[in-house]
Tab-separated table of C-alpha atoms and ligand atoms in Angstrom:
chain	number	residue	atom	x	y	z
A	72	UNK	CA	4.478	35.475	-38.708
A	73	UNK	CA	8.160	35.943	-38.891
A	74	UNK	CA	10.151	33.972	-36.069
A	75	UNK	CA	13.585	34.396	-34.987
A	76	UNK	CA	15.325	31.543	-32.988
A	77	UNK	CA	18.468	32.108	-30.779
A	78	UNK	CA	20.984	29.279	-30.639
A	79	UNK	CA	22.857	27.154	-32.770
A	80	UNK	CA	22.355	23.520	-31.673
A	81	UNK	CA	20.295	20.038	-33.301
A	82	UNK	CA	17.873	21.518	-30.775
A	83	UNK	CA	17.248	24.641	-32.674
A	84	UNK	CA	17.530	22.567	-36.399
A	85	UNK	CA	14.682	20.861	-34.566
A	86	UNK	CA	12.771	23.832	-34.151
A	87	UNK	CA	13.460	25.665	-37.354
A	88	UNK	CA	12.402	22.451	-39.036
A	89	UNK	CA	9.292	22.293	-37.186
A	90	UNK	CA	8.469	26.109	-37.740
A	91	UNK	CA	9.783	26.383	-41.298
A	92	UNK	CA	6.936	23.799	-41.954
A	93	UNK	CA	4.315	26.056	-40.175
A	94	UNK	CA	2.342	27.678	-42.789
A	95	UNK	CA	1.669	30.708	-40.256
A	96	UNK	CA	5.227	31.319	-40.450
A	97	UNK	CA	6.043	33.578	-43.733
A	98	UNK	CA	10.041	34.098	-42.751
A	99	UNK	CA	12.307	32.511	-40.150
A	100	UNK	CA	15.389	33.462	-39.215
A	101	UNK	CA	17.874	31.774	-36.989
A	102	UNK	CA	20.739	33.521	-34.876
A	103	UNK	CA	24.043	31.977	-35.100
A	104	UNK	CA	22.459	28.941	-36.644
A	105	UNK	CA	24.594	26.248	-38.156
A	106	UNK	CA	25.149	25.075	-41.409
A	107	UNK	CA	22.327	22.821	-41.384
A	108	UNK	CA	19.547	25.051	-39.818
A	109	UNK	CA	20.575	27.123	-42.921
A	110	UNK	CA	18.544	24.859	-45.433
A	111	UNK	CA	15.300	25.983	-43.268
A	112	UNK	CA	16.287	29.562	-41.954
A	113	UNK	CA	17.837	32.500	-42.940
A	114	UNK	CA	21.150	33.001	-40.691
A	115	UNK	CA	22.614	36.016	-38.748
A	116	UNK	CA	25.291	36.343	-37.107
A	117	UNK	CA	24.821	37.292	-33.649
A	118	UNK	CA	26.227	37.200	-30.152
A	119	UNK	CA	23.711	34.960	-28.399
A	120	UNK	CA	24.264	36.151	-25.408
A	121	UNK	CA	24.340	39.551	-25.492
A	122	UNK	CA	20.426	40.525	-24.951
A	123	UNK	CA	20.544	44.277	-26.919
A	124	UNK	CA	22.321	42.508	-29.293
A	125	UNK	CA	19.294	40.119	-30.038
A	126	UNK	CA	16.484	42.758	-29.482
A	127	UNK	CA	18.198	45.012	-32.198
A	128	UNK	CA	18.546	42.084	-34.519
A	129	UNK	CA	14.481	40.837	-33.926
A	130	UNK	CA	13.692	44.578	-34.161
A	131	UNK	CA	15.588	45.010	-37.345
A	132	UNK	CA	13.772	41.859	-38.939
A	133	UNK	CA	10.100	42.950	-38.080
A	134	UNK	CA	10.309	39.622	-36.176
A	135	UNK	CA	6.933	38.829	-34.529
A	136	UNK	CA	8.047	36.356	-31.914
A	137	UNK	CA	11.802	35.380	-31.043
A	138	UNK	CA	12.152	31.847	-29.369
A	139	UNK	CA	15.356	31.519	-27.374
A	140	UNK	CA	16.805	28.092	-27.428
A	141	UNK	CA	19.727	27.296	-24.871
A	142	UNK	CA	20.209	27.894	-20.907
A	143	UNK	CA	22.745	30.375	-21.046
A	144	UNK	CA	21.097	33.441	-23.244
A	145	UNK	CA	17.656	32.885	-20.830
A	146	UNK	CA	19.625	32.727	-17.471
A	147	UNK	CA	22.077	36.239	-19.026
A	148	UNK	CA	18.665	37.579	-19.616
A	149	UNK	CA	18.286	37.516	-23.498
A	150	UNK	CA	14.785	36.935	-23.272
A	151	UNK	CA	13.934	40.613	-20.634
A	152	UNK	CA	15.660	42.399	-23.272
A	153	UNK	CA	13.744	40.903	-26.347
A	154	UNK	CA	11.011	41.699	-24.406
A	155	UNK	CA	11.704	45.141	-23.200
A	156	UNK	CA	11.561	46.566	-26.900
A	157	UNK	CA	8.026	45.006	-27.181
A	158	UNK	CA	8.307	41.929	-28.787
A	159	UNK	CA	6.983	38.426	-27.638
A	160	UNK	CA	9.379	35.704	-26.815
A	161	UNK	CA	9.413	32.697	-26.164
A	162	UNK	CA	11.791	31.644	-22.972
A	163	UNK	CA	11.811	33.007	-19.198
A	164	UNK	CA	12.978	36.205	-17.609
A	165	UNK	CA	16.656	35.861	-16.127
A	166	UNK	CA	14.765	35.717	-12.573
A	167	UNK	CA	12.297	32.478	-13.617
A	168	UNK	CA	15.381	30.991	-15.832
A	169	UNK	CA	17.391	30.606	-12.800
A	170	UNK	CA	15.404	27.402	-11.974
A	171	UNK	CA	17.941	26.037	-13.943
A	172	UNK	CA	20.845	28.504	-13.185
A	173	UNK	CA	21.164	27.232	-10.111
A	174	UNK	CA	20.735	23.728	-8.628
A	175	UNK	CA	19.874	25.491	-5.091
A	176	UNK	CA	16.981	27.999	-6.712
A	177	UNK	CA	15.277	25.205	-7.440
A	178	UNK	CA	15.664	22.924	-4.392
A	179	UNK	CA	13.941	26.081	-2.742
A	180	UNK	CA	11.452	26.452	-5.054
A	181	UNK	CA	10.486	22.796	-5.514
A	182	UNK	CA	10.482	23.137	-1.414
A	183	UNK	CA	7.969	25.798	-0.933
A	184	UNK	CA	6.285	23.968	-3.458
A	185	UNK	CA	5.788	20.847	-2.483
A	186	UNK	CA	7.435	18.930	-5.169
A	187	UNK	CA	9.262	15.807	-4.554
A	188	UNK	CA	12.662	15.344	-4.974
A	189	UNK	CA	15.862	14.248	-3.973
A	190	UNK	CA	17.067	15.185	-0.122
A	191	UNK	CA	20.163	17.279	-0.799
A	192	UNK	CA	22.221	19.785	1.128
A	193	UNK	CA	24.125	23.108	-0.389
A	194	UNK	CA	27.971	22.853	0.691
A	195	UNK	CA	30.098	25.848	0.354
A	196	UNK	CA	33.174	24.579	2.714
A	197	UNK	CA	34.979	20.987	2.791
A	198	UNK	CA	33.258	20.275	6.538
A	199	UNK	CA	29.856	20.342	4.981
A	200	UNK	CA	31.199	19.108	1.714
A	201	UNK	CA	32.224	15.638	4.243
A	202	UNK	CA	29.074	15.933	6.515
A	203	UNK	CA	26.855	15.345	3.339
A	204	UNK	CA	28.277	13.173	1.655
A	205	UNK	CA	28.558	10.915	5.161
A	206	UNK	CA	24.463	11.868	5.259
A	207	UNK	CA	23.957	10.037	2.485
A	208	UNK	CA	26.639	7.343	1.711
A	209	UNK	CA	27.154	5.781	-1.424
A	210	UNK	CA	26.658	6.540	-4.553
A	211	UNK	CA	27.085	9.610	-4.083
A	212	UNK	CA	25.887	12.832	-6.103
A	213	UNK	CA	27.642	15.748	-6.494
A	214	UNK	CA	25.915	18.883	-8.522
A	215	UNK	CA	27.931	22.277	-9.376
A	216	UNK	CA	25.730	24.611	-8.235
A	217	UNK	CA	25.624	26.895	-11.733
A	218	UNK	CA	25.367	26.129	-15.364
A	219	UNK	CA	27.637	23.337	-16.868
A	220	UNK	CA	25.823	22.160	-19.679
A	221	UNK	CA	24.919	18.961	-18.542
A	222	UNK	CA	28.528	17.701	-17.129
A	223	UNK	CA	28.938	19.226	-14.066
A	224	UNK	CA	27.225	16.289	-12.238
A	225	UNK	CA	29.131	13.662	-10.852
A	226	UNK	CA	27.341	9.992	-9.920
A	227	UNK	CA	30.182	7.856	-8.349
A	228	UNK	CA	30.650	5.561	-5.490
A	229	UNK	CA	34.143	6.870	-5.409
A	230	UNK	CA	33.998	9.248	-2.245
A	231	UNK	CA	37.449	10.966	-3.008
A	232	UNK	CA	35.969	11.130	-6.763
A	233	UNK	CA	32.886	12.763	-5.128
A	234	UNK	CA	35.101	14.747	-2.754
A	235	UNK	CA	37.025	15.905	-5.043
A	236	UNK	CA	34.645	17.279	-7.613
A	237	UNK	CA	33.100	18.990	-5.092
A	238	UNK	CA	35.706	20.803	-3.731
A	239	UNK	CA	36.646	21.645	-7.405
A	240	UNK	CA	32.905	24.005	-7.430
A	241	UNK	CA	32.450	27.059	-5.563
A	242	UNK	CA	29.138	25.529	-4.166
A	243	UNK	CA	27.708	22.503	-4.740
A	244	UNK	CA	24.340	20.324	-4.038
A	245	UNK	CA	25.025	17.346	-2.680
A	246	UNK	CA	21.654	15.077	-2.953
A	247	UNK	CA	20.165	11.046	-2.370
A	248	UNK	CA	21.229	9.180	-4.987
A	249	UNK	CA	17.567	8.408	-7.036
A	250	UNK	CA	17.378	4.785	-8.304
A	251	UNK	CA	15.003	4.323	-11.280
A	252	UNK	CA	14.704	5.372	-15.252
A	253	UNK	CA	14.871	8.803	-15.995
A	254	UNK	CA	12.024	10.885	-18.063
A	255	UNK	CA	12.233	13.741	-19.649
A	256	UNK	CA	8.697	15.535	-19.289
A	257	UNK	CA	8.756	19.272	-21.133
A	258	UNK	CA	6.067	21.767	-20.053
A	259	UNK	CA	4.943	24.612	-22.518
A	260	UNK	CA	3.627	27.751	-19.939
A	261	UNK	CA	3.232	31.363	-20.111
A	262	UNK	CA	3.218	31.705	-16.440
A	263	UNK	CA	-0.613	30.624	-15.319
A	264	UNK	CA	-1.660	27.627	-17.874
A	265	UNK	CA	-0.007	24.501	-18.521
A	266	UNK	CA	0.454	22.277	-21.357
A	267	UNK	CA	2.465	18.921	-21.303
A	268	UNK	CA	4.246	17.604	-24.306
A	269	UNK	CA	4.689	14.009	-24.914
A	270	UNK	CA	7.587	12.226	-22.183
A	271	UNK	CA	10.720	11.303	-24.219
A	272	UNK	CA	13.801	9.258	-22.804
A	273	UNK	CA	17.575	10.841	-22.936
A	274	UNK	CA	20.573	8.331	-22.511
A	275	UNK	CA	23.071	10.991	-21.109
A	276	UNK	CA	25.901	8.828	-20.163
A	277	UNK	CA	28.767	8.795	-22.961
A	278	UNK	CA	29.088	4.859	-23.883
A	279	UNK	CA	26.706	1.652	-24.265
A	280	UNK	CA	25.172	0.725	-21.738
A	281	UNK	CA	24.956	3.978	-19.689
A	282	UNK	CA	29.031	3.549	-18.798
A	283	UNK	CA	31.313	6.578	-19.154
A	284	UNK	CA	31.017	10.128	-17.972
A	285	UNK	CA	27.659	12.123	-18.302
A	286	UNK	CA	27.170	14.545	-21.410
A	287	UNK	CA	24.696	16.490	-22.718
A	288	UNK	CA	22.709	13.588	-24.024
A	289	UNK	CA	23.879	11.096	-26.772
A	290	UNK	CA	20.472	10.013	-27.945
A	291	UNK	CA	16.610	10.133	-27.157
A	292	UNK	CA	13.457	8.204	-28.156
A	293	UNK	CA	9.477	8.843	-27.685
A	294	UNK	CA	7.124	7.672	-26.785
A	295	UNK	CA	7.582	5.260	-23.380
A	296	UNK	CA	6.171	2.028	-23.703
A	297	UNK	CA	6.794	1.191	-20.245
A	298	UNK	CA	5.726	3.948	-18.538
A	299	UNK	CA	2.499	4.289	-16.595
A	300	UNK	CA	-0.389	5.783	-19.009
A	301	UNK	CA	-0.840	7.930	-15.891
A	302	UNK	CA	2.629	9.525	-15.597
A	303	UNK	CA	2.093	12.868	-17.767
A	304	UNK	CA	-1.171	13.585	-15.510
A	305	UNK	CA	0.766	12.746	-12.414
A	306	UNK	CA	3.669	15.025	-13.128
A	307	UNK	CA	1.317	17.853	-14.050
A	308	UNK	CA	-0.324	17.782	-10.960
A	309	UNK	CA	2.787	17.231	-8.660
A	310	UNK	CA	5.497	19.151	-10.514
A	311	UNK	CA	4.451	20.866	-13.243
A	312	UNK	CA	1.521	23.475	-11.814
A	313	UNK	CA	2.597	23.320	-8.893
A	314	UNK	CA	6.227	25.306	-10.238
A	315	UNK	CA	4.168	27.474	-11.935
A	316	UNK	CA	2.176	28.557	-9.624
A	317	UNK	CA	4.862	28.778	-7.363
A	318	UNK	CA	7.096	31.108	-9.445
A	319	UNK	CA	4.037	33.126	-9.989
A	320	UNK	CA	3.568	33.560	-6.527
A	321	UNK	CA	7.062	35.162	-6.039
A	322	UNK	CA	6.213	37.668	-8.427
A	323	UNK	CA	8.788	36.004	-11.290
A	324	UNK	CA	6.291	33.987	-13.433
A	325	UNK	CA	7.755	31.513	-15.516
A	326	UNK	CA	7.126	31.443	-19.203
A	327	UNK	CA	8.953	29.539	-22.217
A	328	UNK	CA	9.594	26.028	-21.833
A	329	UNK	CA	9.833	24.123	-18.358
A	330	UNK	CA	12.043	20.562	-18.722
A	331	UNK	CA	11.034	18.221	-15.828
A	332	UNK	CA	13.860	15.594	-15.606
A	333	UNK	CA	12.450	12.913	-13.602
A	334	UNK	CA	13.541	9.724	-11.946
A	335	UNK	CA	10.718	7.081	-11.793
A	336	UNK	CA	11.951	5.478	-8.324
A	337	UNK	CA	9.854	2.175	-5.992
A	338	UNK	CA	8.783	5.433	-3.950
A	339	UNK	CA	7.251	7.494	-6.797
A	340	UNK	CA	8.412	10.254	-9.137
A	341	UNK	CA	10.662	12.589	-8.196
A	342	UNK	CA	12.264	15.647	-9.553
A	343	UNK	CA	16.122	15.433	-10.426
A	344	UNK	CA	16.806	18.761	-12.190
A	345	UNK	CA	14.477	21.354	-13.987
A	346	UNK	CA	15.737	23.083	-16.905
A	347	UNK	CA	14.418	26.639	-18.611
A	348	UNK	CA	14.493	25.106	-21.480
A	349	UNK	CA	13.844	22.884	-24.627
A	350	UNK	CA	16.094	19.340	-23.948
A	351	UNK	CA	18.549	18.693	-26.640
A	352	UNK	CA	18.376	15.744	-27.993
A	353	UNK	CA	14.727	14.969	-26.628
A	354	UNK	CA	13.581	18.083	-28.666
A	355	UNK	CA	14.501	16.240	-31.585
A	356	UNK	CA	12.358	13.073	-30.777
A	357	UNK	CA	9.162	15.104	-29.187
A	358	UNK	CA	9.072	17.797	-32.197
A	359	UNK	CA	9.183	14.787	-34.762
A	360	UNK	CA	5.714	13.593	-33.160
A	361	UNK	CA	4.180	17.089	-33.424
A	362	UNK	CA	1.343	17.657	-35.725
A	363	UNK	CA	-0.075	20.971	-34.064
A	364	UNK	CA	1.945	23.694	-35.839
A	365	UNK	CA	4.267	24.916	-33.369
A	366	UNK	CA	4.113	28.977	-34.285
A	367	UNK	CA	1.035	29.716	-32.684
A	368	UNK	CA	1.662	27.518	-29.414
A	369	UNK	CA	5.125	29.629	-28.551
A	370	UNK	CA	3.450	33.182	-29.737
A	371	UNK	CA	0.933	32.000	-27.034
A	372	UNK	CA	2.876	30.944	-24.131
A	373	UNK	CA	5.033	34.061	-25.240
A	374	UNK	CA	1.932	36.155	-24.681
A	375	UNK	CA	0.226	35.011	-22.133
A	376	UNK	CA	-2.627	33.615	-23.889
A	377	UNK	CA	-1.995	29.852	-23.739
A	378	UNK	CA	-5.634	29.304	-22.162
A	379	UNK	CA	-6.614	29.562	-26.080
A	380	UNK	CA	-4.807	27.683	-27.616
A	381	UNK	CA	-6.800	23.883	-28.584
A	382	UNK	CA	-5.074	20.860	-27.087
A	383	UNK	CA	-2.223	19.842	-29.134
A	384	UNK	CA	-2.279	16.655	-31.781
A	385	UNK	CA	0.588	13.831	-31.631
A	386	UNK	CA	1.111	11.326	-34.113
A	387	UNK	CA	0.886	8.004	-33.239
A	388	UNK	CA	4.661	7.249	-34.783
A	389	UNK	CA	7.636	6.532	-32.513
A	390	UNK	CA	10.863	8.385	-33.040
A	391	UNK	CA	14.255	7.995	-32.468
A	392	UNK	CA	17.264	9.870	-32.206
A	393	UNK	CA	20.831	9.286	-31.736
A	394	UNK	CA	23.363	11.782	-31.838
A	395	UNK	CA	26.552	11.615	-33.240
A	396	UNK	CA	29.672	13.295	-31.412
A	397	UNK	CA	33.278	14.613	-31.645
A	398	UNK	CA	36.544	12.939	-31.123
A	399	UNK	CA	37.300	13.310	-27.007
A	400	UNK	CA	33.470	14.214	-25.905
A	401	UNK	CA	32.661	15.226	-23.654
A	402	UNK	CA	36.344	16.240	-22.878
A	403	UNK	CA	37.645	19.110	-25.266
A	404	UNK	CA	36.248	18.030	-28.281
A	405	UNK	CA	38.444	18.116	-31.794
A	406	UNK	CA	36.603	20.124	-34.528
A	407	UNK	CA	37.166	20.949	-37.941
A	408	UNK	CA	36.790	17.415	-39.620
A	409	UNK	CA	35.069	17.137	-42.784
A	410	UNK	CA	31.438	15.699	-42.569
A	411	UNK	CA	30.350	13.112	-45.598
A	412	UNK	CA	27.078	11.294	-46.366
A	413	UNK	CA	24.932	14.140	-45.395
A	414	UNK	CA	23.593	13.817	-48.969
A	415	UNK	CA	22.850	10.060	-49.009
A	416	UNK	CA	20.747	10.472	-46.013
A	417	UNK	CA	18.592	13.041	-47.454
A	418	UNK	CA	18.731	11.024	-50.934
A	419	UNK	CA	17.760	7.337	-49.150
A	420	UNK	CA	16.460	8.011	-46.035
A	421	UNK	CA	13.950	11.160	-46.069
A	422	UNK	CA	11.607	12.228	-45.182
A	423	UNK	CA	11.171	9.331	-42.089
A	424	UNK	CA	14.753	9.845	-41.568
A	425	UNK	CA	16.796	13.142	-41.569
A	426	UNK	CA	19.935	14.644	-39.948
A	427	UNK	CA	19.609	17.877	-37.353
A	428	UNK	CA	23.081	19.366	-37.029
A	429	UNK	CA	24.232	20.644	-34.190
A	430	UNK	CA	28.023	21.315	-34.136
A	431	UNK	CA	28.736	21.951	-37.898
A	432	UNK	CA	29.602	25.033	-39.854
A	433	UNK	CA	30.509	25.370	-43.678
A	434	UNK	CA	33.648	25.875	-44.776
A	435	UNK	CA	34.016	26.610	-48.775
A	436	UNK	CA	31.311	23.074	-49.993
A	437	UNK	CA	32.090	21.484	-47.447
A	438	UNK	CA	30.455	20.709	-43.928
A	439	UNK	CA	32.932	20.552	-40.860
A	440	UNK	CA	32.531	19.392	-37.266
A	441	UNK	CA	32.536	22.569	-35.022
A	442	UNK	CA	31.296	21.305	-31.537
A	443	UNK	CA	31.086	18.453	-29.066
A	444	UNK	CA	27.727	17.145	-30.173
A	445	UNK	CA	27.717	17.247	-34.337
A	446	UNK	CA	25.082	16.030	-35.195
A	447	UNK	CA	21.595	14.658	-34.169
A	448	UNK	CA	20.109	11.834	-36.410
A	449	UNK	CA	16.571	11.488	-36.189
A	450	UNK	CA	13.766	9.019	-38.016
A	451	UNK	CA	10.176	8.230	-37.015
A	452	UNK	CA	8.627	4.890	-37.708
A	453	UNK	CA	5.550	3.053	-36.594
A	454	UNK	CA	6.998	1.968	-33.734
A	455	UNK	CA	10.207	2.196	-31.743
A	456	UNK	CA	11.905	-0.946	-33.266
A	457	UNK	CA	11.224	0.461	-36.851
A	458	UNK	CA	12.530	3.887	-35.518
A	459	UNK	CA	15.314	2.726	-34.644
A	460	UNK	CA	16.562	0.627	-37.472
A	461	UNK	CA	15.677	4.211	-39.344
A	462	UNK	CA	18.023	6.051	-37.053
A	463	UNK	CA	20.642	3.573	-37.545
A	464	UNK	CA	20.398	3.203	-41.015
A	465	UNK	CA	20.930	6.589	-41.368
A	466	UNK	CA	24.197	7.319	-38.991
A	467	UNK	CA	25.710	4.469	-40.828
A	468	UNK	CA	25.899	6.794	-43.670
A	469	UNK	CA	27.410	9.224	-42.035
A	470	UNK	CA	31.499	9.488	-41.922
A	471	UNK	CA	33.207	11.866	-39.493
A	472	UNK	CA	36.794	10.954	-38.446
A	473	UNK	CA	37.012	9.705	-35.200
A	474	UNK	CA	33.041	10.196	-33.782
A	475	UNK	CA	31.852	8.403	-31.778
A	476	UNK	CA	27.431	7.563	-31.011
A	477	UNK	CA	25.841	5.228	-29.239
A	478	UNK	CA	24.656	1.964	-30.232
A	479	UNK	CA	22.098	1.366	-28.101
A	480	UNK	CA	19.437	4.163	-27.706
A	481	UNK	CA	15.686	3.051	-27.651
A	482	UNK	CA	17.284	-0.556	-27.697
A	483	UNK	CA	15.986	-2.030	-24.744
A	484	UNK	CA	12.262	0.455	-24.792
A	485	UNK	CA	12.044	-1.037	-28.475
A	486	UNK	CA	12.182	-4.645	-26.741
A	487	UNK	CA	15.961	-5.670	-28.208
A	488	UNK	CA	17.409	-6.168	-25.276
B	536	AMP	P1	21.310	16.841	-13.887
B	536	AMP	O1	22.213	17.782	-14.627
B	536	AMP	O2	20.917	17.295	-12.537
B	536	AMP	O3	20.183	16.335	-14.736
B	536	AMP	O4	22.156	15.505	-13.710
B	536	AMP	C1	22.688	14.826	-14.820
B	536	AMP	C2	22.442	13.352	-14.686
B	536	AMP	O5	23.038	12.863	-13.477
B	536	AMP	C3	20.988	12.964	-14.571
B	536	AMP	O6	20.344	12.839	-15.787
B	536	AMP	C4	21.091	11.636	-13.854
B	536	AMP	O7	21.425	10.602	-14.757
B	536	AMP	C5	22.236	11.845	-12.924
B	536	AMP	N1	21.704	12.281	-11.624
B	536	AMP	C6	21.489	13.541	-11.209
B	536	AMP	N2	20.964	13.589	-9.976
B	536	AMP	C7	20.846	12.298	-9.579
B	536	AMP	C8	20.373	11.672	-8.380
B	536	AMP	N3	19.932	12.366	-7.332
B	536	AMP	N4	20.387	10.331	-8.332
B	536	AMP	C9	20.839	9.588	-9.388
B	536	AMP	N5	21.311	10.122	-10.535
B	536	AMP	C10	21.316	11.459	-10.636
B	537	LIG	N1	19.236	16.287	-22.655
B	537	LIG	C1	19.427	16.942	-21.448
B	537	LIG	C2	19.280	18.387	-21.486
B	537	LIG	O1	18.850	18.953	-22.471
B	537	LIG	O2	19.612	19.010	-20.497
């Protein structure tokens, strides 16, 4: 099978590793890519986001199934016009992808569908803006309606910080504030059957101990210790089918990858975004625990024959990954710093420990930062603990002027502290 994955993030390293390991897949390409992803995929250049742009590239390849990674292509409808010259991919229509497009698509369709989640109201003018945010009272929670890769949510008890962001949108969801850890739950579908990966954890705030603004995620681990054996079934049957079938039932089934982000509250489980997509950096973490090959599960959900495909195999290993940024993230991010100890990692530390990139390109030998996020260090080990000293290990290698990661991901799941 040849395979051709859109995007350019640790996310799609993650995948390319997976599938380059696939022994169904006989060529993989990977469109932009990054200078990592191009040890385990051949690269083209390509403007992600421009949909006849990506069907003439996967028709020019012969490719066999395209998988499109990131929110944006999906929701500028990359994946209709892949699909419009015949060729299976993996990802939803622009209609379905909008679950994640916008915050108030999928307040209405987690309404009709019965899903729980947080009370909110969509403000468009600064009376309602004030009248919800009174509703509900401190802390408040502000969402940008539209796509904002993970920052354009603001949790303060700061009302004029609240206010303020809010007014700075052109619509906004203003919801309950959910108490409780967060899960990550992804959902492979092709519209009618469901299949549940394995729940991960993301830390999304910035610094230690979950201070500092939100990002896209700074680190993830699987599996959960401490969550209830039942939670996967529970989700499927509250969140996850019912979605499905309710996207199906407006006549824009959802295929590709549904992302349940969850908040595990002292009144049960409730919904706090969906996504259309993969999570980055929980991809990382889920993938690592994958034995089923992954090829055959996306040409599935990509063709609507998921019902045959046998129930997928997880290793019992934990895995850990922690992700190492920019100078300045999540603000404007400063780029083009050289990158050193990529080679010691995979010298010392593989296979249980290896580096996705995510924000790197090559310039001449060398490897360069090129993004917010650079790179996504990721190790498995028998258990969390072991995991996690991997992880570490590893990113101590690593030198990049003036990052900055987290020193505390899976810390407290892994029983440290
Ligand atoms: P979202 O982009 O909707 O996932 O929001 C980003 C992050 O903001 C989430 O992962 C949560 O940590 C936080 N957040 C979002 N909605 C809520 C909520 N209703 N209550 C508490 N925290 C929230
Ligand atoms: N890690 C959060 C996301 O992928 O949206």
């Amino acid at each position: 099978m040849k395979v051709l994955v859109i995007g350019g993030g640790a996310r799609e390293h993650a995948l390319c590793r997976s599938l380059s390991l696939d022994p169904d897949v006989s060529a993989l390409y990977c469109a932009p890519g990054n200078a990592g992803i191009a040890e385990v995929a051949e690269l083209r250049p390509v403007d992600a986001l421009d949909g006849e742009a990506v069907a003439a590239l996967a028709t020019e390849l012969g490719a066999d199934l395209v998988v499109v990674g990131p929110e944006a292509p999906l929701v500028a409808g990359v994946a209709d016009a892949v699909r419009a010259v015949g060729i299976p991919v993996f990802g939803p229509s622009a209609e379905a992808a909008q679950l994640e497009g916008s915050k108030a698509f999928a307040k209405d369709v987690m309404a009709a569908a019965g899903v729980p989640t947080a009370r909110s109201y969509v403000c468009t003018t600064p009376e309602e803006v004030d009248a919800a945010l009174d509703a509900f009272g401190a802390p408040y929670v502000v969402k940008d309606d539209g796509l904002a890769a993970g920052k354009g949510v603001v949790v303060t008890e700061d009302r004029h910080a609240a206010r303020a962001h809010a007014l700075a949108c052109d619509r906004v969801v203003i919801e309950e504030y959910l108490d409780g850890p967060e899960v990550s739950l992804f959902a492979i579908t092709d519209g009618v059957t469901v299949v549940p990966l394995q729940p991960a954890q993301d830390f999304k705030r910035a610094l230690d101990g979950d201070q500092g603004p939100n990002t896209g995620g700074m680190g993830a681990y699987s599996p959960l210790p401490w969550a209830d054996p039942k939670l996967v079934d529970e989700v499927m049957e509250l969140v996850l089918q019912p979605t499905v079938d309710e996207l199906r039932r407006r006549g824009t089934p959802f295929s590709g990858l549904l992302y349940a982000g969850l908040a595990i509250t002292g009144r049960g489980t409730r919904v706090i975004e969906f996504n259309a997509r993969f999570g980055d950096p929980e991809t990382q973490v889920v993938l690592a625990r994958l034995r089923t090959p992954l090829a055959s599960v996306l040409l599935n959900a990509a063709s609507g024959t998921l019902a045959d495909e046998p129930p997928l195999v997880w290793r019992e290993d934990a895995a850990v990954t922690v992700v190492i940024a920019s100078h300045n993230y999540p603000g404007t991010p400063r780029t083009g710093d050289p990158i050193e100890g990529l080679a010691e990692v995979a010298a010392e530390d593989a296979p249980d420990a290896y580096v996705l990139h995510a924000g790197t390109r090559s310039e001449g030998d060398a490897v360069v930062s090129a993004g917010g996020r650079v790179l996504s260090v990721t190790a498995t080990g028998f258990d969390l603990a072991q995991a996690r000293e991997k992880a570490y290990k590893a990113v101590a290698r690593i030198r990049l002027d003036g990052s900055q990661h987290r020193t505390d991901i899976a810390a407290k799941a892994a029983g440290l502290g």
